[in-house]
Tab-separated table of C-alpha atoms and ligand atoms in Angstrom:
chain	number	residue	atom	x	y	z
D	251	UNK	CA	32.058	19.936	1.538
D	252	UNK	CA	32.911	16.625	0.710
D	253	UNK	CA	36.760	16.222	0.874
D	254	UNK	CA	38.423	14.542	-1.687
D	255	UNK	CA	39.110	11.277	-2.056
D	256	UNK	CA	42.727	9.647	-2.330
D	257	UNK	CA	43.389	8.213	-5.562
D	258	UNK	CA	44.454	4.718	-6.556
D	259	UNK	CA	45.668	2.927	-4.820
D	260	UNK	CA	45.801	5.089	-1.382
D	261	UNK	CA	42.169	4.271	-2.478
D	262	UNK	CA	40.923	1.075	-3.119
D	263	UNK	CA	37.074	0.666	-2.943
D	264	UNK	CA	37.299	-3.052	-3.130
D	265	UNK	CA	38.749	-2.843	0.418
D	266	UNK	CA	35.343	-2.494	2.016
D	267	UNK	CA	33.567	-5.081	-0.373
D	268	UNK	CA	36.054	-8.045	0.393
D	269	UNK	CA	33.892	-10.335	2.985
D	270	UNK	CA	30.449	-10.339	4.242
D	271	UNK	CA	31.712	-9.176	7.205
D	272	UNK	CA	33.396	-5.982	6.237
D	273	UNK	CA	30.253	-5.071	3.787
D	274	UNK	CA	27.631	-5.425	6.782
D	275	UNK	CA	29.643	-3.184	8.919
D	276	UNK	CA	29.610	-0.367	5.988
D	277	UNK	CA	26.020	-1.102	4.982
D	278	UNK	CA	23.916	2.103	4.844
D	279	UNK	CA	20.657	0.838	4.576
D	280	UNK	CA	18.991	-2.437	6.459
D	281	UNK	CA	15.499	-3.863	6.078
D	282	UNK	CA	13.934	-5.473	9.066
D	283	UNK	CA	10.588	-7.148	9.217
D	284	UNK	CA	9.440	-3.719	11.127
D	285	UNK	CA	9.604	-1.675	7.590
D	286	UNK	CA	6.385	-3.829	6.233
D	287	UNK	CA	2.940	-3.529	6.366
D	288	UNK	CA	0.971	-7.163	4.841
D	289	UNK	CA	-2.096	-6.037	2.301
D	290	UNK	CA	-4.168	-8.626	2.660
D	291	UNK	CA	-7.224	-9.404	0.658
D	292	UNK	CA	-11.218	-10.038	2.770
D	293	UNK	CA	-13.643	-12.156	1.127
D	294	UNK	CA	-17.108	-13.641	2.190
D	295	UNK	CA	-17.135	-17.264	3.972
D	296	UNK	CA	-15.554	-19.325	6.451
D	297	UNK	CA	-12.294	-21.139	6.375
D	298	UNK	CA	-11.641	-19.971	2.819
D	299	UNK	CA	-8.318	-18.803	1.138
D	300	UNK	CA	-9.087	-18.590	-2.321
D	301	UNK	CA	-5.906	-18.128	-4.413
D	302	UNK	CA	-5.565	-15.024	-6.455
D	303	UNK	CA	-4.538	-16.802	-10.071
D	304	UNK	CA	-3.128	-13.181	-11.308
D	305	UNK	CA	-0.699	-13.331	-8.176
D	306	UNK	CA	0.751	-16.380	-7.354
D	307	UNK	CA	0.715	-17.124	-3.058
D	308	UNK	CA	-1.645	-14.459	-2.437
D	309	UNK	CA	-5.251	-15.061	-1.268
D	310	UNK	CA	-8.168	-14.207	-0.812
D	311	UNK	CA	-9.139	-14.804	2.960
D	312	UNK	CA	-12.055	-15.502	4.914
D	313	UNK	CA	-12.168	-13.441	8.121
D	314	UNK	CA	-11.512	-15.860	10.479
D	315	UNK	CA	-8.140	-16.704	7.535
D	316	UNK	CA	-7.531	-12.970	7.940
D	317	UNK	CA	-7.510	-13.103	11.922
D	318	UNK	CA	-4.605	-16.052	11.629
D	319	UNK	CA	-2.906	-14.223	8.578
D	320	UNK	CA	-2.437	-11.116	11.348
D	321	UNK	CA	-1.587	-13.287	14.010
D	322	UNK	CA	1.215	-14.925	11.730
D	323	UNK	CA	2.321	-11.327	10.803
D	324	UNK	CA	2.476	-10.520	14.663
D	325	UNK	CA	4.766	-13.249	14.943
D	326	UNK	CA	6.970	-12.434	12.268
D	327	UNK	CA	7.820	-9.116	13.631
D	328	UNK	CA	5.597	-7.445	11.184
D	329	UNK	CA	4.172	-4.323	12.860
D	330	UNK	CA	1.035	-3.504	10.336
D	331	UNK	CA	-1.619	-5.199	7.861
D	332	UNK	CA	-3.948	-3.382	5.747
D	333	UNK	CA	-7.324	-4.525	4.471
D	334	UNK	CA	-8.933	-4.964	1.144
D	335	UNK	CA	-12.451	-6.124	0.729
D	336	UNK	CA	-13.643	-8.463	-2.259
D	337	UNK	CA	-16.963	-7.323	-2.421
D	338	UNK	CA	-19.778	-9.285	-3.626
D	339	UNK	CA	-21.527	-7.773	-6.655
D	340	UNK	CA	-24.605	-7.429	-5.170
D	341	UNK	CA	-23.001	-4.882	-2.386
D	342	UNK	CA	-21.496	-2.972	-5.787
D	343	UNK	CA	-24.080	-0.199	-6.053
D	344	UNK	CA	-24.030	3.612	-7.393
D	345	UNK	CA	-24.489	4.860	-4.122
D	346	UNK	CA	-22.235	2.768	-2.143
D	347	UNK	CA	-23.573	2.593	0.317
D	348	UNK	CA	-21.981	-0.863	1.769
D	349	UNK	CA	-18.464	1.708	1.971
D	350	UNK	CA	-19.914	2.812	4.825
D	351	UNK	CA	-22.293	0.121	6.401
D	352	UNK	CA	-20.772	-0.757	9.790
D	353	UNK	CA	-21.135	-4.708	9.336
D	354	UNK	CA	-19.146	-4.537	5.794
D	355	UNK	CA	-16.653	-7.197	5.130
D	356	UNK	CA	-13.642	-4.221	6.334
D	357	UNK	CA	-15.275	-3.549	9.219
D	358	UNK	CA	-15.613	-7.186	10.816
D	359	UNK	CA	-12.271	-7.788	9.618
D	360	UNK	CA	-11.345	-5.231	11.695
D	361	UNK	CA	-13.129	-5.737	14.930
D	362	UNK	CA	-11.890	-9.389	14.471
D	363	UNK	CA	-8.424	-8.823	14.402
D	364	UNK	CA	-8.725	-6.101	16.685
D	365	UNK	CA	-10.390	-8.527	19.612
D	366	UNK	CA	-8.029	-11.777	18.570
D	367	UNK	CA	-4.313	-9.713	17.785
D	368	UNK	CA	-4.356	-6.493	19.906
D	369	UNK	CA	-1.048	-5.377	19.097
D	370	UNK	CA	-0.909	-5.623	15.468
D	371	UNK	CA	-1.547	-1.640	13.907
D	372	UNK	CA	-4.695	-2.336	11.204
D	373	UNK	CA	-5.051	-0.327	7.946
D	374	UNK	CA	-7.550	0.062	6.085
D	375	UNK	CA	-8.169	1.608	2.400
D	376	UNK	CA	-11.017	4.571	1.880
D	377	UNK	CA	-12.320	4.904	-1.853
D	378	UNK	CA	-15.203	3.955	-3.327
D	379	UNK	CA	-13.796	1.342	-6.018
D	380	UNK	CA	-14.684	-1.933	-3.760
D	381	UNK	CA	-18.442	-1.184	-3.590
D	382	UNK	CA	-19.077	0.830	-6.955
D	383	UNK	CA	-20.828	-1.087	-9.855
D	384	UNK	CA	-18.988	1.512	-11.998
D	385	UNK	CA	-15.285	-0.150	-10.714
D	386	UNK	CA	-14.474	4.045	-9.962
D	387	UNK	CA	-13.007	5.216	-6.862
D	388	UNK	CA	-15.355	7.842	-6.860
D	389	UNK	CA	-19.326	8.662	-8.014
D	390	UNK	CA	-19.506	8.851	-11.493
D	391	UNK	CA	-22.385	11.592	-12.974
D	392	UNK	CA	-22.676	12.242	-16.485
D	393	UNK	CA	-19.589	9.987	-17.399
D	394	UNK	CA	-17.588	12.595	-14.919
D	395	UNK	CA	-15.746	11.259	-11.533
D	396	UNK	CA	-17.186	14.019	-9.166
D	397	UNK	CA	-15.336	15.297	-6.680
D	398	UNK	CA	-17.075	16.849	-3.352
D	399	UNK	CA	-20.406	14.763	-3.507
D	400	UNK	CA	-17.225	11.919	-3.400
D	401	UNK	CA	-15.153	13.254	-0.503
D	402	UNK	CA	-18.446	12.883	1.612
D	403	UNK	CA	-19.128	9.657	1.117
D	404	UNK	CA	-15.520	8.883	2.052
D	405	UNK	CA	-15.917	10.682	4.925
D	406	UNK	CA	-18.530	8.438	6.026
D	407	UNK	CA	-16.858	5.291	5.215
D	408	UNK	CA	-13.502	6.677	6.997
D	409	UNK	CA	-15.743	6.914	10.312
D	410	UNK	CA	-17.192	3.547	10.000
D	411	UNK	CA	-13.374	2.095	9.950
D	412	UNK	CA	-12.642	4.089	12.724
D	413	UNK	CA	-15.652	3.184	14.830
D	414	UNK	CA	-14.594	-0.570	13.588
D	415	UNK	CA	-11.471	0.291	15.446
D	416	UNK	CA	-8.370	0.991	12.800
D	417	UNK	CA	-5.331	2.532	13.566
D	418	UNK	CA	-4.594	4.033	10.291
D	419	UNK	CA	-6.938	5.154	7.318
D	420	UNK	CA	-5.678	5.230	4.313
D	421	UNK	CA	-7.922	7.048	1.679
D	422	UNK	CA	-6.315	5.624	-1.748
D	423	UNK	CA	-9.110	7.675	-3.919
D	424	UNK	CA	-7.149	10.606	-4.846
D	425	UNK	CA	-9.929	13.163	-4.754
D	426	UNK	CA	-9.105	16.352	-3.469
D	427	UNK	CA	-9.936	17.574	-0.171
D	428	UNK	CA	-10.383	14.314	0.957
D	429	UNK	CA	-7.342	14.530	3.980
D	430	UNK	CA	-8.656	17.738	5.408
D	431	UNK	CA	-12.690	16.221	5.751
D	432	UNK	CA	-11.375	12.795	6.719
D	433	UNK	CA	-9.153	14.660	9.638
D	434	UNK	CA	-11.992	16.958	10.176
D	435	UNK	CA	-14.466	14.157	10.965
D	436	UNK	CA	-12.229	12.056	13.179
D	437	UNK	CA	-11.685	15.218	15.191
D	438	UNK	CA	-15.137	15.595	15.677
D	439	UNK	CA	-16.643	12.103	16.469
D	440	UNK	CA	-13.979	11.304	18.870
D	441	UNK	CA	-10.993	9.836	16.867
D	442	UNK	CA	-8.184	11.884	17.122
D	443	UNK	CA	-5.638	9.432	17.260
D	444	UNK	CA	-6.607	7.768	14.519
D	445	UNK	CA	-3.898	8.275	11.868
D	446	UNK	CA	-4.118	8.850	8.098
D	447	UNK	CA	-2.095	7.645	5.587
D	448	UNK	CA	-2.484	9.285	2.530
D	449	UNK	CA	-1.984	7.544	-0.678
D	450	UNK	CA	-0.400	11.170	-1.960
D	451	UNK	CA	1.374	10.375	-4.921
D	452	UNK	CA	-0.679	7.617	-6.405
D	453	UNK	CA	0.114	7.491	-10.728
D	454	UNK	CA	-2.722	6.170	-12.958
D	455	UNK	CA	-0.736	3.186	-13.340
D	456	UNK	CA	-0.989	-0.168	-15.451
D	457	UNK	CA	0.767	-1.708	-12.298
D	458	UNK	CA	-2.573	-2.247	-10.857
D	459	UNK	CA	-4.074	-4.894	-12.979
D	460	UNK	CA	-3.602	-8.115	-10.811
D	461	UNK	CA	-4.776	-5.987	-7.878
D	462	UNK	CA	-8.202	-5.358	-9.488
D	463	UNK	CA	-8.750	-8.999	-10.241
D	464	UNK	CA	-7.962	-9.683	-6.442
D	465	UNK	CA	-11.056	-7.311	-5.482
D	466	UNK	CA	-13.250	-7.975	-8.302
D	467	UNK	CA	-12.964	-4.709	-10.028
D	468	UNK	CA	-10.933	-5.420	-13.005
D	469	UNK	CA	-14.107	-6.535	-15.332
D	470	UNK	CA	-16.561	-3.283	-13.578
D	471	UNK	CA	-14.080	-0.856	-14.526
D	472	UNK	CA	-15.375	1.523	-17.421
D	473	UNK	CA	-12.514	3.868	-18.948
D	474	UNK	CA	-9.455	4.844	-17.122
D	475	UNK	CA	-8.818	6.628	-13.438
D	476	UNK	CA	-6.359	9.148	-15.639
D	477	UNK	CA	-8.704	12.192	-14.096
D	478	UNK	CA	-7.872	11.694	-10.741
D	479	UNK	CA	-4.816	9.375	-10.570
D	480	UNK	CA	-1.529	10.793	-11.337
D	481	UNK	CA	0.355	11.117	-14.952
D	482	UNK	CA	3.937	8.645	-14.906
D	483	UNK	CA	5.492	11.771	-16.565
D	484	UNK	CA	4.987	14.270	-13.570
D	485	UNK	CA	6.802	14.669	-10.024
D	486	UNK	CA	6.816	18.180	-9.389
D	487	UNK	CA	2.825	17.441	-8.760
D	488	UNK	CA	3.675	14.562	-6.402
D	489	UNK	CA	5.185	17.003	-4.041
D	490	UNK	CA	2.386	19.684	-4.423
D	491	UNK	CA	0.313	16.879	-3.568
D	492	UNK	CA	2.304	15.589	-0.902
D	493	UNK	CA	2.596	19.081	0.843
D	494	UNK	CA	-0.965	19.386	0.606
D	495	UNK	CA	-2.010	16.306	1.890
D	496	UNK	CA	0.690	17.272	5.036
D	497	UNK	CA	-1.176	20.323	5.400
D	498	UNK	CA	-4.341	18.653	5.833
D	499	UNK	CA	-3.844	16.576	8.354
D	500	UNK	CA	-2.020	13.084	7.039
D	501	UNK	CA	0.032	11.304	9.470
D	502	UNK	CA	2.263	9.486	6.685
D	503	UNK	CA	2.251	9.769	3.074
D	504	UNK	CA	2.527	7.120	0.314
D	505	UNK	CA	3.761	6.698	-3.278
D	506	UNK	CA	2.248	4.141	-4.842
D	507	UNK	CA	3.406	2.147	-7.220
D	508	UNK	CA	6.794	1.725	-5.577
D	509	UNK	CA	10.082	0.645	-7.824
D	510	UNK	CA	9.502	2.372	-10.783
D	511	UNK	CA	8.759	5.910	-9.026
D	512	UNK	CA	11.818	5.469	-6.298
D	513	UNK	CA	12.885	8.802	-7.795
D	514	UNK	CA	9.640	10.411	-5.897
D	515	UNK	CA	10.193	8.349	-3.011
D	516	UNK	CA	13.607	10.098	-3.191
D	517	UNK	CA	12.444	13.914	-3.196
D	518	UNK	CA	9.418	13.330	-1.163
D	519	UNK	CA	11.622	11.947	1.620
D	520	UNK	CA	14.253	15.092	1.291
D	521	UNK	CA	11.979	17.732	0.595
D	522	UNK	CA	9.383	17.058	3.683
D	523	UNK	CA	11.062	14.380	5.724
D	524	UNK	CA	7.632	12.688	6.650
D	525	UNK	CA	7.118	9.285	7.368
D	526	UNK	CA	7.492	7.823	3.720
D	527	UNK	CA	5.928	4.228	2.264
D	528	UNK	CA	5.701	3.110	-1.093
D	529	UNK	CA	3.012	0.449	-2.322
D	530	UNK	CA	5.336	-2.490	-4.142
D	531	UNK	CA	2.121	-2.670	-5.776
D	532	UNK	CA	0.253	-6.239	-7.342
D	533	UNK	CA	1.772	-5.695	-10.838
D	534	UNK	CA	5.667	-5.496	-8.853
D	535	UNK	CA	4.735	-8.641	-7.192
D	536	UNK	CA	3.116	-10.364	-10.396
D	537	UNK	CA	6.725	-9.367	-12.860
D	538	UNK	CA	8.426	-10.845	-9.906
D	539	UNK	CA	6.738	-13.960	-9.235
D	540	UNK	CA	6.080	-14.750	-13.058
D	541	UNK	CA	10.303	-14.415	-13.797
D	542	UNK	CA	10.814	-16.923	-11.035
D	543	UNK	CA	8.378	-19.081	-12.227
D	544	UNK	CA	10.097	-19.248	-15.379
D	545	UNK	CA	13.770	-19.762	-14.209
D	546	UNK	CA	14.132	-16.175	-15.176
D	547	UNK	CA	15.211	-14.391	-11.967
D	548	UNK	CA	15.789	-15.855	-8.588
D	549	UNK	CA	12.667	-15.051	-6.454
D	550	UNK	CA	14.115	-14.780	-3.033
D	551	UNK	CA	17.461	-12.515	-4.170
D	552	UNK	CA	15.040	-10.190	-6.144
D	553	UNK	CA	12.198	-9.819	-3.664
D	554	UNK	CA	14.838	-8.261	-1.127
D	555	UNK	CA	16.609	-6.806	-3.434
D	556	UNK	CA	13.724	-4.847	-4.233
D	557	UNK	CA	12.475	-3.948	-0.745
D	558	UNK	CA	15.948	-3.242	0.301
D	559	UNK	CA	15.809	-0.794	-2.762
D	560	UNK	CA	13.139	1.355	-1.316
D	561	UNK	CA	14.778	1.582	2.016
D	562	UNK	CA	17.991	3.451	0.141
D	563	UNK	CA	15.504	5.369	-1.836
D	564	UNK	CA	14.253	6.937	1.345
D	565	UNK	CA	10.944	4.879	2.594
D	566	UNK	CA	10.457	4.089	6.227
D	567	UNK	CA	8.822	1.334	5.342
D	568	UNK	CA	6.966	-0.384	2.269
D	569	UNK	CA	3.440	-2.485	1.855
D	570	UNK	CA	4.139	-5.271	-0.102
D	571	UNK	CA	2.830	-8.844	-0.723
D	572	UNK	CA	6.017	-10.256	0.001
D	573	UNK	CA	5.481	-9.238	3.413
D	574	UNK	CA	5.650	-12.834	5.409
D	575	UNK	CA	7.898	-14.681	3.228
D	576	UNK	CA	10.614	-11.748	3.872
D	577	UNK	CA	9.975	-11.263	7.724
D	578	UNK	CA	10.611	-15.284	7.901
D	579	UNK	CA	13.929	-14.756	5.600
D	580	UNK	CA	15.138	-11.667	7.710
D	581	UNK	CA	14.467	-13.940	10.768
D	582	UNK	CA	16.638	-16.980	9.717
D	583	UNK	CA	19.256	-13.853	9.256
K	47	PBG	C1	-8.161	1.285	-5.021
K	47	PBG	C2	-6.788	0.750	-4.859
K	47	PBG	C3	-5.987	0.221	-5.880
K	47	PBG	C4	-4.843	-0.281	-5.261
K	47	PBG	C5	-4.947	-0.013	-3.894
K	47	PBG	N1	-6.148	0.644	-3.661
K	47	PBG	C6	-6.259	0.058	-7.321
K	47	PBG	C7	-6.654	1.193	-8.147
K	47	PBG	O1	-6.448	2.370	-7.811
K	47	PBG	O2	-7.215	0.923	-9.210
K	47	PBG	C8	-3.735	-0.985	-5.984
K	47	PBG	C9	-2.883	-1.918	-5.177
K	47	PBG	C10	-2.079	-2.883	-5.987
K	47	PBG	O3	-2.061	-2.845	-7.241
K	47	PBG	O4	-1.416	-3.728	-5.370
K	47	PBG	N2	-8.435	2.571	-4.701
């Protein structure tokens, strides 16, 4: 039981607010450059970083870009990156095959960074949407996203990022099934420490447009993902999700967006007490970055503020755009 507080003034709350010394010695929450994992976007080329227009200071890297871009993260104290691949439209196909081909843009990202920064932990992203001509995560038949004949495929492009050498998987596609054949298959082929984090709570969200402009899929994409990605009104599904996904084998789970579902960050966090990220995802960064443009907000105060916002929410740690610029704020203290 709680016990009951002294009233005024015995109590005075102020107290413990008064100097900056005082309210870092009752802080409850900190965030360190350890919480973040870097997306970072993989394009074609060499010595290219191609500016994303719809987010303002993110790229879009060449590999040998992406090898420095995990170096600098390694030297910020950043402990993970996670790759996205900006796939040329001729590698967009309906059978996807490039998902899976073992030279894929992913996959030499990966066994770049893996050879030149050995101690950075590499992500990568499983669904279908980078290679599809139909902008879908999954196969589309008959105007339907199909399920199984989907979870194979992403089986096979799950063990041609671990053969590339990633530490964690992270199948974004929201089929079901997917966690239990992706575990499955690692077990099988010889990867069982390869790690999965599950994108388990992932809403059919309009906080995703910048995002697909950054991989090319915003002008493919026919219809909605509404019949696989989650509805904004539900959260009791989020943890049925999340418990199955737990069940199946993930490592970690994920809800993605990030500051407008904290209140699932929240309950996931208490109800399973798994290691818990959010996505602060392109559309978070994009309000942010187009407020300070204006003079509207102040773009350093509201960046932590809103990382530091997912830490009291419950995440262990958060993949966000923001990544570098914070880690080199956190380090001037
Ligand atoms: C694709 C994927 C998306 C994001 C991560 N993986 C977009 C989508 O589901 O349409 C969004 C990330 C962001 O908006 O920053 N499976």
């Amino acid at each position: 039981m709680r016990p009951t507080q002294a009233a005024f003034p015995a109590t005075r709350l102020r107290r413990t607010r008064a100097t900056p010394s005082i309210r870092a010695l009752v802080a409850e929450n900190t965030l360190t450059a350890g919480d973040l994992i870097w997306p970072l976007f993989v394009r074609d080329g060499d010595g290219i970083e191609e500016p994303v227009p719809s987010m303002p200071g993110v790229m879009r890297r060449s590999i040998d870009r992406v090898v420095e871009a995990a170096q600098e993260a390694a030297d910020l104290g950043i402990p993970a990156i996670c790759l996205f691949p900006y796939t040329s439209t001729e590698n967009r196909t309906a059978d996807c095959a490039e998902a899976w081909n073992p030279e894929n843009l992913s996959n030499r990202a990966t066994r770049a960074i893996k050879a030149a920064v050995p101690g950075i932990t590499v992500m990568t992203d499983v669904a279908l949407d980078p290679y599809s001509d139909t902008g879908h995560d999954g196969f589309v038949v008959d105007g339907e996203i199909v399920n199984d004949s989907t979870v194979a495929a992403l089986v096979k492009q799950a063990l041609s990022q671990a053969e590339a050498g990633v530490d964690i998987i992270g199948p974004s596609d929201m089929m079901d099934g997917r966690v239990g054949a992706i575990r499955t298959a690692l077990e099988a082929h010889g990867y069982p420490n390869v790690m999965i984090m599950s994108y388990a709570a992932k809403y059919a969200s309009a906080f995703y447009g910048p995002f697909r402009d950054a991989v090319g899929a915003a002008n493919a994409l026919k219809g909605d993902k509404k019949t696989y990605q989650m509805n904004p009104a539900n959260t009791d599904e989020a943890l049925r999700l999340i418990e199955r996904d737990l069940s199946e084998g993930a490592d970690m789970v994920m809800v993605k967006p990030g500051m407008p579902y904290l209140d699932i960050c929240r309950r996931a966090k208490e109800t399973f007490g798994a290691p818990t990220f959010a996505y602060q995802v392109s559309g978070e960064y994009a309000m942010i970055m187009a407020a300070a443009q204006n003079g509207w907000i102040d773009r350093e105060r509201a960046m932590l503020e809103s990382l530091m916002c997912f830490k009291r929410a419950g995440c262990d740690g958060v993949l966000t755009y923001f990544a570098p610029e914070v880690a080199r704020i956190l380090a001037k203290g």
